[in-house]
PDB file of C-alpha atoms and ligand atoms in Angstrom:
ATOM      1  CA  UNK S   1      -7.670 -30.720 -83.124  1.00 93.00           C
ATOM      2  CA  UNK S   2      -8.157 -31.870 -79.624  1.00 94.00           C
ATOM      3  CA  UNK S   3      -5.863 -28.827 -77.699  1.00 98.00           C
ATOM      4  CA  UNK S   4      -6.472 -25.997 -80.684  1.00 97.00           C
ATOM      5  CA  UNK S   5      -5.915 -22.938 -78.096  1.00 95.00           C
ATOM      6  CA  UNK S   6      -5.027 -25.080 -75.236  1.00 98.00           C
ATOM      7  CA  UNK S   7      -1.961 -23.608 -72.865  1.00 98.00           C
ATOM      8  CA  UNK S   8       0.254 -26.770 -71.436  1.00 98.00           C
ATOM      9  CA  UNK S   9       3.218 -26.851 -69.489  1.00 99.00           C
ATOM     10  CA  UNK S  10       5.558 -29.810 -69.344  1.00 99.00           C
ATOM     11  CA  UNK S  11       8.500 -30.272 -67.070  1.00 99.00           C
ATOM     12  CA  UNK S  12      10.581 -32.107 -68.550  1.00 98.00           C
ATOM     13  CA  UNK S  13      10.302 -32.248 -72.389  1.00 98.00           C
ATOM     14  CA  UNK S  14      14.147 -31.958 -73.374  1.00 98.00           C
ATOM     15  CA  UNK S  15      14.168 -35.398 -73.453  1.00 98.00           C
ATOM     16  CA  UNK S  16      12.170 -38.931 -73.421  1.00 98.00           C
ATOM     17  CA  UNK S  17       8.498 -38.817 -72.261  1.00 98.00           C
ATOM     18  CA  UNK S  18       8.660 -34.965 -71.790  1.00 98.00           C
ATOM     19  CA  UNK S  19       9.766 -34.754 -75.306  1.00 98.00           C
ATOM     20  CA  UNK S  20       6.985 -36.890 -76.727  1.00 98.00           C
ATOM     21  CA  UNK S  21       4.243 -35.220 -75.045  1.00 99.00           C
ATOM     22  CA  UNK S  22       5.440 -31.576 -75.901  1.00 98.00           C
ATOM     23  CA  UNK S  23       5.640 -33.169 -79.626  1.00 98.00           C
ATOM     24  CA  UNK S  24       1.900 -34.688 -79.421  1.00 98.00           C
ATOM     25  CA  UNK S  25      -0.012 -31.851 -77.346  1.00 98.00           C
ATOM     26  CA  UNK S  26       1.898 -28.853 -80.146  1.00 98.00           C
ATOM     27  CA  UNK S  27       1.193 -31.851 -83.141  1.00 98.00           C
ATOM     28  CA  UNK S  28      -2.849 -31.214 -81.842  1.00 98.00           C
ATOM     29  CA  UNK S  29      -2.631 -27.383 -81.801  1.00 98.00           C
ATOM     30  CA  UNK S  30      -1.566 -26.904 -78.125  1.00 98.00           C
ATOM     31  CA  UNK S  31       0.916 -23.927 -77.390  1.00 98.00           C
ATOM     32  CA  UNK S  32       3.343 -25.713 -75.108  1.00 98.00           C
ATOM     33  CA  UNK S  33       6.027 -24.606 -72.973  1.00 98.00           C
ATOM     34  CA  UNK S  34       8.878 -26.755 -73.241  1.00 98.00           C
ATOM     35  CA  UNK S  35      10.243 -26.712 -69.743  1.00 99.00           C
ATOM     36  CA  UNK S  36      13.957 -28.325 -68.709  1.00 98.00           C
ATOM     37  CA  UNK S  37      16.733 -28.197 -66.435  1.00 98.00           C
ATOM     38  CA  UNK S  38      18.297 -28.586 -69.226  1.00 98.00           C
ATOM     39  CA  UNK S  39      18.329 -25.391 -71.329  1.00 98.00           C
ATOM     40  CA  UNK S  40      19.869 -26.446 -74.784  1.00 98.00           C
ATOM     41  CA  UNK S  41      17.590 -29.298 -74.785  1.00 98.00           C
ATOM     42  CA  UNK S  42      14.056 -27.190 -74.322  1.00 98.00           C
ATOM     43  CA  UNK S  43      15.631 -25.219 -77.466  1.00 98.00           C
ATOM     44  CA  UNK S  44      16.134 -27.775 -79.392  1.00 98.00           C
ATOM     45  CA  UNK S  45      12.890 -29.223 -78.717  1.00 98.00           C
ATOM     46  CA  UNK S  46      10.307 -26.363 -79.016  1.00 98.00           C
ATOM     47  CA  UNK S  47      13.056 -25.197 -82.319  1.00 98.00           C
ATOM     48  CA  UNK S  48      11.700 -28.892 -83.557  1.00 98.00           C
ATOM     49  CA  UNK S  49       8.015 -27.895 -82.857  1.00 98.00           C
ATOM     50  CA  UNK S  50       8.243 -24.744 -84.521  1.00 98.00           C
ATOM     51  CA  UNK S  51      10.125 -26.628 -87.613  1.00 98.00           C
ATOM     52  CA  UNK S  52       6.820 -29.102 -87.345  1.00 97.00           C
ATOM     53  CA  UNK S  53       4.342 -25.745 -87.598  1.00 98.00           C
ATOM     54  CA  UNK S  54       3.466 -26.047 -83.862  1.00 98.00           C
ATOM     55  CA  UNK S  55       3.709 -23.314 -81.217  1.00 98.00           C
ATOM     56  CA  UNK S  56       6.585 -23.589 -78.650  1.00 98.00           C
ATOM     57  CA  UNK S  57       8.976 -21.582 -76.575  1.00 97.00           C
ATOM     58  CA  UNK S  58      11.624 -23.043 -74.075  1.00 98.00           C
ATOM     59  CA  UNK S  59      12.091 -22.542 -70.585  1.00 98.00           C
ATOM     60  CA  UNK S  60      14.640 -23.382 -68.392  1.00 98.00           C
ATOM     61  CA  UNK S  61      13.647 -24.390 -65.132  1.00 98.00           C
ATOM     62  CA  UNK S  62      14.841 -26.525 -61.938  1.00 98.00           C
ATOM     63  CA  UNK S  63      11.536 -28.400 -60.915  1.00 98.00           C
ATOM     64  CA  UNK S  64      13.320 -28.467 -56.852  1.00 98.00           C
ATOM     65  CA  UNK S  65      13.458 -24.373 -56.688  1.00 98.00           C
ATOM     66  CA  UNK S  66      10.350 -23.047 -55.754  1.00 97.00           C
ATOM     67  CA  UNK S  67      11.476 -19.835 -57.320  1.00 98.00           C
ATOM     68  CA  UNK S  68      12.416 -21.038 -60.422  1.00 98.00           C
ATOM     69  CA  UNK S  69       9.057 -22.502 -60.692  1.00 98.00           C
ATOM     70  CA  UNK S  70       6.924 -19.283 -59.879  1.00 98.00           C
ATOM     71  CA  UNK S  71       9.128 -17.742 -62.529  1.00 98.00           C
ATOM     72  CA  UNK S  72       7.848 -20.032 -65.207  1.00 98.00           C
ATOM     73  CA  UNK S  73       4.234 -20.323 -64.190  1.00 98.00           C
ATOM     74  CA  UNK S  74       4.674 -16.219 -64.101  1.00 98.00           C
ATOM     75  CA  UNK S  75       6.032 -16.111 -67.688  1.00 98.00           C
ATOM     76  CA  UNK S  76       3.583 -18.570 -69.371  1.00 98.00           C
ATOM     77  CA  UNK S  77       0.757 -16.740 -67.811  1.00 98.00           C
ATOM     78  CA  UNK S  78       2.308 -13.205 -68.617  1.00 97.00           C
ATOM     79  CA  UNK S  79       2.682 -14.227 -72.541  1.00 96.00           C
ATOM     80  CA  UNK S  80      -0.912 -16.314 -72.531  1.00 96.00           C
ATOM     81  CA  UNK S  81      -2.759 -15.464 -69.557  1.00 96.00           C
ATOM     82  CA  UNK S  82      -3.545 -18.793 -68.601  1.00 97.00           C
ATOM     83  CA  UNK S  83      -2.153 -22.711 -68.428  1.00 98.00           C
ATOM     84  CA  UNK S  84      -4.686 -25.152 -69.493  1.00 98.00           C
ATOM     85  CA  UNK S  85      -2.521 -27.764 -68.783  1.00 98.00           C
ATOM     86  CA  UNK S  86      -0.139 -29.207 -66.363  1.00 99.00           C
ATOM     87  CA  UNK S  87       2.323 -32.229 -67.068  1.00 99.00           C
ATOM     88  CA  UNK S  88       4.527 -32.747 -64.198  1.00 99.00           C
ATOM     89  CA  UNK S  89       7.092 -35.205 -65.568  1.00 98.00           C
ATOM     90  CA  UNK S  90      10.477 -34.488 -64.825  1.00 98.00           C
ATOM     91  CA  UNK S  91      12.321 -37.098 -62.957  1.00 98.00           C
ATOM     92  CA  UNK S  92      15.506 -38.575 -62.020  1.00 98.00           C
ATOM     93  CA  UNK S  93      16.822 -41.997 -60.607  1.00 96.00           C
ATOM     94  CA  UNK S  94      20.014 -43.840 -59.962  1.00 93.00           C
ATOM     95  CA  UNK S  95      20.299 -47.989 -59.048  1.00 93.00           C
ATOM     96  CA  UNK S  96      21.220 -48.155 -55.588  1.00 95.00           C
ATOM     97  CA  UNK S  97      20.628 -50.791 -53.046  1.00 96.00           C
ATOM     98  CA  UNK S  98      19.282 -49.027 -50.579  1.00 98.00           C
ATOM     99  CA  UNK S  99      21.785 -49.932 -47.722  1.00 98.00           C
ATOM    100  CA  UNK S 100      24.338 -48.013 -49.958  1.00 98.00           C
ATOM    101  CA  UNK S 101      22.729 -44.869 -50.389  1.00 98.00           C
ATOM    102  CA  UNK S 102      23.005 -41.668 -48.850  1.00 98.00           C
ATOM    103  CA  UNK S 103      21.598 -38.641 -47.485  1.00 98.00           C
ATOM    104  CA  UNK S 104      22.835 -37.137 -50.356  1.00 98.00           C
ATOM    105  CA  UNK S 105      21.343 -39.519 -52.997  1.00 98.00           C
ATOM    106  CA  UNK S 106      18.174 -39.190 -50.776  1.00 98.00           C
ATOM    107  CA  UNK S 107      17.573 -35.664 -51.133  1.00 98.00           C
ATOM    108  CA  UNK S 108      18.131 -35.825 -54.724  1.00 98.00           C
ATOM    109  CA  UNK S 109      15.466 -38.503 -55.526  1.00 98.00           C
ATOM    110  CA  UNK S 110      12.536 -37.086 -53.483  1.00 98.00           C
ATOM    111  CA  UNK S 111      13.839 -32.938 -54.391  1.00 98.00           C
ATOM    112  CA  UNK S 112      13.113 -34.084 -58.589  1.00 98.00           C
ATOM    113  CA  UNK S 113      10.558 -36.888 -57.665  1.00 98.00           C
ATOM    114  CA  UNK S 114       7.949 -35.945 -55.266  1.00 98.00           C
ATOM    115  CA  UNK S 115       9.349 -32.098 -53.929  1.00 98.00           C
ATOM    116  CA  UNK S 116       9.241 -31.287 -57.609  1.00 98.00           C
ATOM    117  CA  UNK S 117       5.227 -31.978 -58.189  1.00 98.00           C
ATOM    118  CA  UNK S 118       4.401 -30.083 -55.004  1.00 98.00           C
ATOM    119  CA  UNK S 119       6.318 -26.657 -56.385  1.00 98.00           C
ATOM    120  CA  UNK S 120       4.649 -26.856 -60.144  1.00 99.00           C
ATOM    121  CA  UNK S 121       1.087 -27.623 -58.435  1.00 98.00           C
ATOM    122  CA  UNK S 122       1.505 -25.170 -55.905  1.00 98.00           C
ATOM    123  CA  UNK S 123       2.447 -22.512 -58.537  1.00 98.00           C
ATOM    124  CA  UNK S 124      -0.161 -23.697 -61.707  1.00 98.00           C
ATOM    125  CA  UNK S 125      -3.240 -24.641 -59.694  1.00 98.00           C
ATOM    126  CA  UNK S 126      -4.263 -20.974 -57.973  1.00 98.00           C
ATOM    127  CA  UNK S 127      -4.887 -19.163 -61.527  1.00 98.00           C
ATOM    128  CA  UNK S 128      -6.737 -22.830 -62.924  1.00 98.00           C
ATOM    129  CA  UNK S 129      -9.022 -23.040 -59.731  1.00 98.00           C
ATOM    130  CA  UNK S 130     -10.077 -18.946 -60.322  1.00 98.00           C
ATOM    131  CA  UNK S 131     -10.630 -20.150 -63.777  1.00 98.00           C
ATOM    132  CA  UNK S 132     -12.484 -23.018 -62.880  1.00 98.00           C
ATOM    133  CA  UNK S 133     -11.071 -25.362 -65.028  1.00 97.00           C
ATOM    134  CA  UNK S 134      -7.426 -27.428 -65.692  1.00 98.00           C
ATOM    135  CA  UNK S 135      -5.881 -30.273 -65.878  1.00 98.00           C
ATOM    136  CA  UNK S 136      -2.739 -31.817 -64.076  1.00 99.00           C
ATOM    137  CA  UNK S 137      -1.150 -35.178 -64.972  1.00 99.00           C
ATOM    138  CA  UNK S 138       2.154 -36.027 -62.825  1.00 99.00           C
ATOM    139  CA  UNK S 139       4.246 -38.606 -63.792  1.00 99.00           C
ATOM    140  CA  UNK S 140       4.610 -41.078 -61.434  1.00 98.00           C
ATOM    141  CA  UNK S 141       6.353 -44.620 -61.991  1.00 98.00           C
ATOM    142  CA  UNK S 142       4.922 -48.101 -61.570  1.00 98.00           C
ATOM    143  CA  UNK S 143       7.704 -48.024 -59.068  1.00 98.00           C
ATOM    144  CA  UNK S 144       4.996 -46.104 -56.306  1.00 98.00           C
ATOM    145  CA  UNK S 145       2.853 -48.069 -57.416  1.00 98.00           C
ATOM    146  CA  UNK S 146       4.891 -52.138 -56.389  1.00 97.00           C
ATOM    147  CA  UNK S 147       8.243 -50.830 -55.586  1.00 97.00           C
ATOM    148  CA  UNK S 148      11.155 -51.980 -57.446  1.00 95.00           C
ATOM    149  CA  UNK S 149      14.109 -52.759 -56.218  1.00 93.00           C
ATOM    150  CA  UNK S 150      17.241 -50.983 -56.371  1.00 94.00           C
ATOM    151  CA  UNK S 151      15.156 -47.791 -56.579  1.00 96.00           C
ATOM    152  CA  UNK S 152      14.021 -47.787 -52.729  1.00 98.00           C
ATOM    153  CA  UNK S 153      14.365 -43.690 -53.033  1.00 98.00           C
ATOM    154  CA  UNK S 154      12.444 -43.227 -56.226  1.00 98.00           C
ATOM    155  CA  UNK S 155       9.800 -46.081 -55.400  1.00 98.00           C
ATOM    156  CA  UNK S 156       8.898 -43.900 -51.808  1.00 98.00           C
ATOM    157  CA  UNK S 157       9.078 -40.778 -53.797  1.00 98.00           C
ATOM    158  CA  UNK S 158       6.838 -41.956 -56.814  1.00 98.00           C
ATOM    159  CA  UNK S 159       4.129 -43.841 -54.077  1.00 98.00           C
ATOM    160  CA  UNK S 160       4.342 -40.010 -52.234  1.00 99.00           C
ATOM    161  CA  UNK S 161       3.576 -38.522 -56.029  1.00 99.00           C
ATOM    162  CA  UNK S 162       0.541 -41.023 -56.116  1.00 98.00           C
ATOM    163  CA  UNK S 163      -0.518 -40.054 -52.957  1.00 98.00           C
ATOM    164  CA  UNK S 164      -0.310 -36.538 -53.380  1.00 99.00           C
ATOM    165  CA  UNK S 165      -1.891 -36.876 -56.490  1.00 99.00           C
ATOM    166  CA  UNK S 166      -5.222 -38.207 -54.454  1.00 98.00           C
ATOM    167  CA  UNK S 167      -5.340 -35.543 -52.265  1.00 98.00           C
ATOM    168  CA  UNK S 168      -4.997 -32.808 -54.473  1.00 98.00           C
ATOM    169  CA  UNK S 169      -7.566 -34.159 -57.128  1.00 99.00           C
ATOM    170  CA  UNK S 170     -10.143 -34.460 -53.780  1.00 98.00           C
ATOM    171  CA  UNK S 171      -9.195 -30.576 -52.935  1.00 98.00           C
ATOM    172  CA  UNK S 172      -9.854 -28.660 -56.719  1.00 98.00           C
ATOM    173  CA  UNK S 173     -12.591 -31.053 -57.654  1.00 98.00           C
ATOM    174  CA  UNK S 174     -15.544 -28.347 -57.042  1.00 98.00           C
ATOM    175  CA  UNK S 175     -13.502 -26.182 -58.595  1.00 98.00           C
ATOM    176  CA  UNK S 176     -13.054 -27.823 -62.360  1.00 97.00           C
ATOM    177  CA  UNK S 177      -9.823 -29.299 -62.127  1.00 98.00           C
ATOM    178  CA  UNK S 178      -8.535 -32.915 -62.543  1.00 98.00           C
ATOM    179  CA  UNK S 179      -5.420 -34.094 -61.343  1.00 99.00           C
ATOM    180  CA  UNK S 180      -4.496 -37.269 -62.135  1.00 99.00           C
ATOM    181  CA  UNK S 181      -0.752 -39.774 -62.521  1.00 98.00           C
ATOM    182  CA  UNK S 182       0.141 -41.839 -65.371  1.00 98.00           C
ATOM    183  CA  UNK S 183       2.465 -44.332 -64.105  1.00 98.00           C
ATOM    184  CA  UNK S 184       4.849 -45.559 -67.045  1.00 98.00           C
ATOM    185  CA  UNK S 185       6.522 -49.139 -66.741  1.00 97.00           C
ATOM    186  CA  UNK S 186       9.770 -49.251 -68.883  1.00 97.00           C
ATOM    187  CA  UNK S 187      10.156 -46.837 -71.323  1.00 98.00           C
ATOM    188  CA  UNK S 188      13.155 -46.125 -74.337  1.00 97.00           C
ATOM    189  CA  UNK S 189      14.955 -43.106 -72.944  1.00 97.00           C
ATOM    190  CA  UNK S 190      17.666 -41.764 -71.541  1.00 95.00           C
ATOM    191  CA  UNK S 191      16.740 -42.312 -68.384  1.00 94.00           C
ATOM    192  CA  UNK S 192      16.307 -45.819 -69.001  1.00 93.00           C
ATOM    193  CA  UNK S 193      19.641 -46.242 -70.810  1.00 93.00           C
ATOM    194  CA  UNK S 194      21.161 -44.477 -67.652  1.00 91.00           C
ATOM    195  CA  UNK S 195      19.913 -46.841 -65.168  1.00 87.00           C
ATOM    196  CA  UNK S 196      20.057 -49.889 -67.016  1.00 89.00           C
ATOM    197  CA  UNK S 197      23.811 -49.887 -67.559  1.00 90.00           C
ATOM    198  CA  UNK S 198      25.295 -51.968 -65.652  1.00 90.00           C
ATOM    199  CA  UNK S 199      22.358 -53.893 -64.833  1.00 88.00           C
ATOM    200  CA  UNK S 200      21.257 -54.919 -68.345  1.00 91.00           C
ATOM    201  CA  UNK S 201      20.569 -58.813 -66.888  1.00 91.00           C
ATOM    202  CA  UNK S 202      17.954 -57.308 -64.295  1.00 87.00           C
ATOM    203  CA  UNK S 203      17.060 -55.056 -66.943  1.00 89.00           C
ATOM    204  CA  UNK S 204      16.583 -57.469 -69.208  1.00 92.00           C
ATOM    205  CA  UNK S 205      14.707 -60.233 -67.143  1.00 92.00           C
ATOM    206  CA  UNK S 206      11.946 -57.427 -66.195  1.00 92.00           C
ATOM    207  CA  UNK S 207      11.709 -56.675 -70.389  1.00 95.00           C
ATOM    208  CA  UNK S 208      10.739 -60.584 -70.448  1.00 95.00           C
ATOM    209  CA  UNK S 209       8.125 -60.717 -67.880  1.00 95.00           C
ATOM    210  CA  UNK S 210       6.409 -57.695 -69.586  1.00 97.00           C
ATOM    211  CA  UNK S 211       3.101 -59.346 -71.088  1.00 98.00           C
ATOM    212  CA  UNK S 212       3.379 -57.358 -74.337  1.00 98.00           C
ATOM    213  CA  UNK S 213       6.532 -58.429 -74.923  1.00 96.00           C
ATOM    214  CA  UNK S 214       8.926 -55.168 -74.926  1.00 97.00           C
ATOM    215  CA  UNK S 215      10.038 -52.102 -73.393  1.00 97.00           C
ATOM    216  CA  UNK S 216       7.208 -48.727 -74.107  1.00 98.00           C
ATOM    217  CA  UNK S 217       7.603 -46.106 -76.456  1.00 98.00           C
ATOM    218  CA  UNK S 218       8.068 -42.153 -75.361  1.00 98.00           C
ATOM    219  CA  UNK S 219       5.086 -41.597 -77.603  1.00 98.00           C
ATOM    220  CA  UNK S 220       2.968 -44.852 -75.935  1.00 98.00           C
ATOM    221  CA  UNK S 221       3.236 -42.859 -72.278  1.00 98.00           C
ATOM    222  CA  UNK S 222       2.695 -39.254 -74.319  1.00 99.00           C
ATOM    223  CA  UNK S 223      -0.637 -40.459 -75.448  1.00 98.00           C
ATOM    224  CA  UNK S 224      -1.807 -41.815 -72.172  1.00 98.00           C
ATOM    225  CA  UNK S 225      -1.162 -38.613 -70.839  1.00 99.00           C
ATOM    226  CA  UNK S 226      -2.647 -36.272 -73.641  1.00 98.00           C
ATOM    227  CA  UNK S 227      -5.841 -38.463 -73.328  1.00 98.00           C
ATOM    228  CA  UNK S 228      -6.009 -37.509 -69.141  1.00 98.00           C
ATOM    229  CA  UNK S 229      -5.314 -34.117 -69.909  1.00 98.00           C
ATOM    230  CA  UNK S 230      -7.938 -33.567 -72.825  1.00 98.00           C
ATOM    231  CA  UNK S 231     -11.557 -32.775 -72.314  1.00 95.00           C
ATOM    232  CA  UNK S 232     -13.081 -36.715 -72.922  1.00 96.00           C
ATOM    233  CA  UNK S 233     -11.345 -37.672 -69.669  1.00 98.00           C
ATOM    234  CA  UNK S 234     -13.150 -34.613 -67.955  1.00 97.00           C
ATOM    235  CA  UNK S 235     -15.092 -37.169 -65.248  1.00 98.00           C
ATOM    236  CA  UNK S 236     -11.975 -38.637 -64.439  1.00 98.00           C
ATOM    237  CA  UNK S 237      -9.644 -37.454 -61.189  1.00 99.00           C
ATOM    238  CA  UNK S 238      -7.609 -38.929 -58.662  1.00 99.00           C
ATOM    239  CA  UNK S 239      -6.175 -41.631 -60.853  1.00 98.00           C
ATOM    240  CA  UNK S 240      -2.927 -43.639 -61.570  1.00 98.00           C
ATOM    241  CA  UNK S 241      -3.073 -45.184 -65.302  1.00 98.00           C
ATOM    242  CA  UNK S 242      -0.101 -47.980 -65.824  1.00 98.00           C
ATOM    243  CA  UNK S 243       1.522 -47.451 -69.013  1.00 98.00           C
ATOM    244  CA  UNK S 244       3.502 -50.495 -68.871  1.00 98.00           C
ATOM    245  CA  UNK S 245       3.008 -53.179 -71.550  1.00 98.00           C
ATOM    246  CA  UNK S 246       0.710 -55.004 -68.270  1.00 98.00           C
ATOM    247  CA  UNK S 247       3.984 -55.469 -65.897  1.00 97.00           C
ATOM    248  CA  UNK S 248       1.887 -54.335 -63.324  1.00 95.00           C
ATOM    249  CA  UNK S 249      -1.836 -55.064 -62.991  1.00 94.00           C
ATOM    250  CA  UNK S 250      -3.360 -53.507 -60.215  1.00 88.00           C
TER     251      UNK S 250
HETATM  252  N1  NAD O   1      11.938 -44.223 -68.737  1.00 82.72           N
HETATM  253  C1  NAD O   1      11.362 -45.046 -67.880  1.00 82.72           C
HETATM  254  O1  NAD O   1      11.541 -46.283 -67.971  1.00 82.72           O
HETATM  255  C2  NAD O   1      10.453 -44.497 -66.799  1.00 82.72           C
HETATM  256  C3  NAD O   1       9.743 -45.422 -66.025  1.00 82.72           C
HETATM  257  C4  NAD O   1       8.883 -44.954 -65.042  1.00 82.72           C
HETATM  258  C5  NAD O   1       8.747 -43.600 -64.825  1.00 82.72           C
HETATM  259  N2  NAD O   1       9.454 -42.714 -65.573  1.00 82.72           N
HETATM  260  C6  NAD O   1       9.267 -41.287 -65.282  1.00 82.72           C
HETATM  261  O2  NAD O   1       8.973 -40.590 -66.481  1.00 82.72           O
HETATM  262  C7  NAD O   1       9.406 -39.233 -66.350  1.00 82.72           C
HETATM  263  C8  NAD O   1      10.235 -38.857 -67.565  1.00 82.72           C
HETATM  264  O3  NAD O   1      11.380 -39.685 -67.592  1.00 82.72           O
HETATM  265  P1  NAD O   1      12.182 -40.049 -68.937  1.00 82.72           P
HETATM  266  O4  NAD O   1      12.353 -41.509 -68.936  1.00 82.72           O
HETATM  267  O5  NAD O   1      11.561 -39.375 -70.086  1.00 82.72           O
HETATM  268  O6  NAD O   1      13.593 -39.403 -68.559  1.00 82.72           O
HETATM  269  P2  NAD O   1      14.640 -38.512 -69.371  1.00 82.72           P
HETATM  270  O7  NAD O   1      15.886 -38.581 -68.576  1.00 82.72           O
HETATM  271  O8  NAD O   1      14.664 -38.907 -70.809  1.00 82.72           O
HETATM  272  O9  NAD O   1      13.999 -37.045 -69.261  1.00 82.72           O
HETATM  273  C9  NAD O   1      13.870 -36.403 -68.021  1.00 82.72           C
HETATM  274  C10 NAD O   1      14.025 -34.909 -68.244  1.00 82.72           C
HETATM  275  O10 NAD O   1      13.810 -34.270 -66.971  1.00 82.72           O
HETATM  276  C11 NAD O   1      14.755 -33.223 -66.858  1.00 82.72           C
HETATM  277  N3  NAD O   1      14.985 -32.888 -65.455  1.00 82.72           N
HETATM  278  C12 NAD O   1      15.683 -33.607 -64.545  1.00 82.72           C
HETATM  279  N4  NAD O   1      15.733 -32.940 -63.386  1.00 82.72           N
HETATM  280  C13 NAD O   1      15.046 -31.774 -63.567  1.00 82.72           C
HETATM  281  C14 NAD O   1      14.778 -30.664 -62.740  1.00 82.72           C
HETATM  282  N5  NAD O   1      15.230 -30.607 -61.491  1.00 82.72           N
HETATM  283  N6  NAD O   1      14.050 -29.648 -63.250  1.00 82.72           N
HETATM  284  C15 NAD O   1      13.595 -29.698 -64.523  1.00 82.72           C
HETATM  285  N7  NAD O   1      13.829 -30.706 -65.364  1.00 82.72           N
HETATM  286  C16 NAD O   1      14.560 -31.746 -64.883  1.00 82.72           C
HETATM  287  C17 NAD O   1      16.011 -33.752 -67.533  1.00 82.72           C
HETATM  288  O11 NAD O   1      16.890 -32.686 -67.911  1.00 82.72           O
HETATM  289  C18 NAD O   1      15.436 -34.519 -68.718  1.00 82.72           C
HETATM  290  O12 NAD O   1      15.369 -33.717 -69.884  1.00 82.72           O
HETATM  291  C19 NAD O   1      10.172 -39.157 -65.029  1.00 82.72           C
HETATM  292  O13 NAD O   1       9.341 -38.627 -64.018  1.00 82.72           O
HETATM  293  C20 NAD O   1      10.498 -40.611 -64.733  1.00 82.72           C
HETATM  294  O14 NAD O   1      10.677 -40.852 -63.361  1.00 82.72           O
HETATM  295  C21 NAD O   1      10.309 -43.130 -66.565  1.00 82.72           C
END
């Protein structure tokens, strides 16, 4: 199997895309560490891996606390000495116009959205650059990559992720990591169902201009992302991959 022995990490995985690729990387023999703000939710989903036969445990952790992040980089490395492995996907978003939003609502967005990727790569990469290998996928939106409205915030924040991304990938290169983005369009979760209500017409007109016809599966992102962090996409770095049913073609 394509991650027997493999250590991953995903931020995230109580819920939607997080979920899916904690499911898919323990379904291939990965030990994953199923990582939320939410701490019910990582229990129920690495208790769901185990019940499958894969290897799990749950951590709770707040993606915009740098010291909540050092603490789970610490444990995972304390219990298996190293991450292979790096999904940065937790996220949040509210529809706003922007002319209504506020400070508040803007610290919020970029904290989960962009502050979020800089704490988990800032704590994973050190021990996977004196190991001299690892890989990092961050999930961004199509939202960095066109901007969508109503999500002013989150678009900046996500096109910040992207460009982050770059520069990291240029700086651990020599050192045999790969960071890269996968950049879902719409996608069934909760996070969808949250910020389409109230909006289901916009929602719905977007849906219709996808070329494929419908919204994405959880498990359609998951495997984008499980093929960016698996050893046949080793000569690939510094990339965005749209996930997206061809909404956006860039
Ligand atoms: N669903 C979509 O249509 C869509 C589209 C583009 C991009 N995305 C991105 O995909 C990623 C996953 O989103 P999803 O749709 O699966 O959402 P989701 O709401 O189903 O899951 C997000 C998870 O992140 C967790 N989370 C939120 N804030 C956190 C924090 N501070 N620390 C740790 N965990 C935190 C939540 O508890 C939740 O379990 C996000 O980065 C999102 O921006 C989603």
């Amino acid at each position: 199997m394509r991650y027997d022995g493999k250590v991953a990490i995903v931020t995230g995985a109580g819920s939607g895309i997080g979920r899916a690729t904690a499911l898919a990387l323990a379904a291939e023999g990965g030990s994953v560490a199923v990582a939320d703000l939410d701490g019910a939710r990582a229990r129920a989903v690495a208790a769901e891996i185990g019940r499958a036969g894969g290897r799990a445990h749950p951590i709770e952790v707040d993606v915009t606390q740098t010291s909540s992040v050092k603490t789970m980089v610490a444990t995972v490395l304390k219990e298996s000495g190293r991450v292979d492995v790096l999904v940065s996907n937790a996220g949040w978003d509210r529809i706003v116009p922007f002319l209504e939003t506020d400070e508040q609502l803007w610290n919020k967005v970029i904290a989960v959205n962009y502050w979020g990727h800089l704490a988990c790569l800032h704590a994973v990469l050190p021990s996977m650059v004196e190991r001299g290998e690892g890989r990092v996928v961050i999930v961004a939106s199509d939202a960095g990559r066109v901007g969508s409205s109503g999500e002013a915030v989150y678009s900046g924040a996500k096109g910040a992720a992207i460009a982050f991304m770059k520069a990291a990938a240029r700086e651990v290169a020599r050192r045999g990591v790969t960071v890269n983005c996968v950049a879902p369009g719409l996608t069934d979760t909760a996070m969808l169902a949250g910020v389409r209500e109230g909006h289901e017409r916009l929602f719905d007109s977007i849906t219709r201009a996808i070329p494929l016809g419908r919204v994405g599966a959880p498990e359609e992102v998951a495997s984008a992302i499980l093929y960016l962090a698996s050893t046949e996409a080793c000569y690939i770095t510094g990339q965005t991959l749209s996930v997206d049913g061809g909404l956006t073609m860039l």
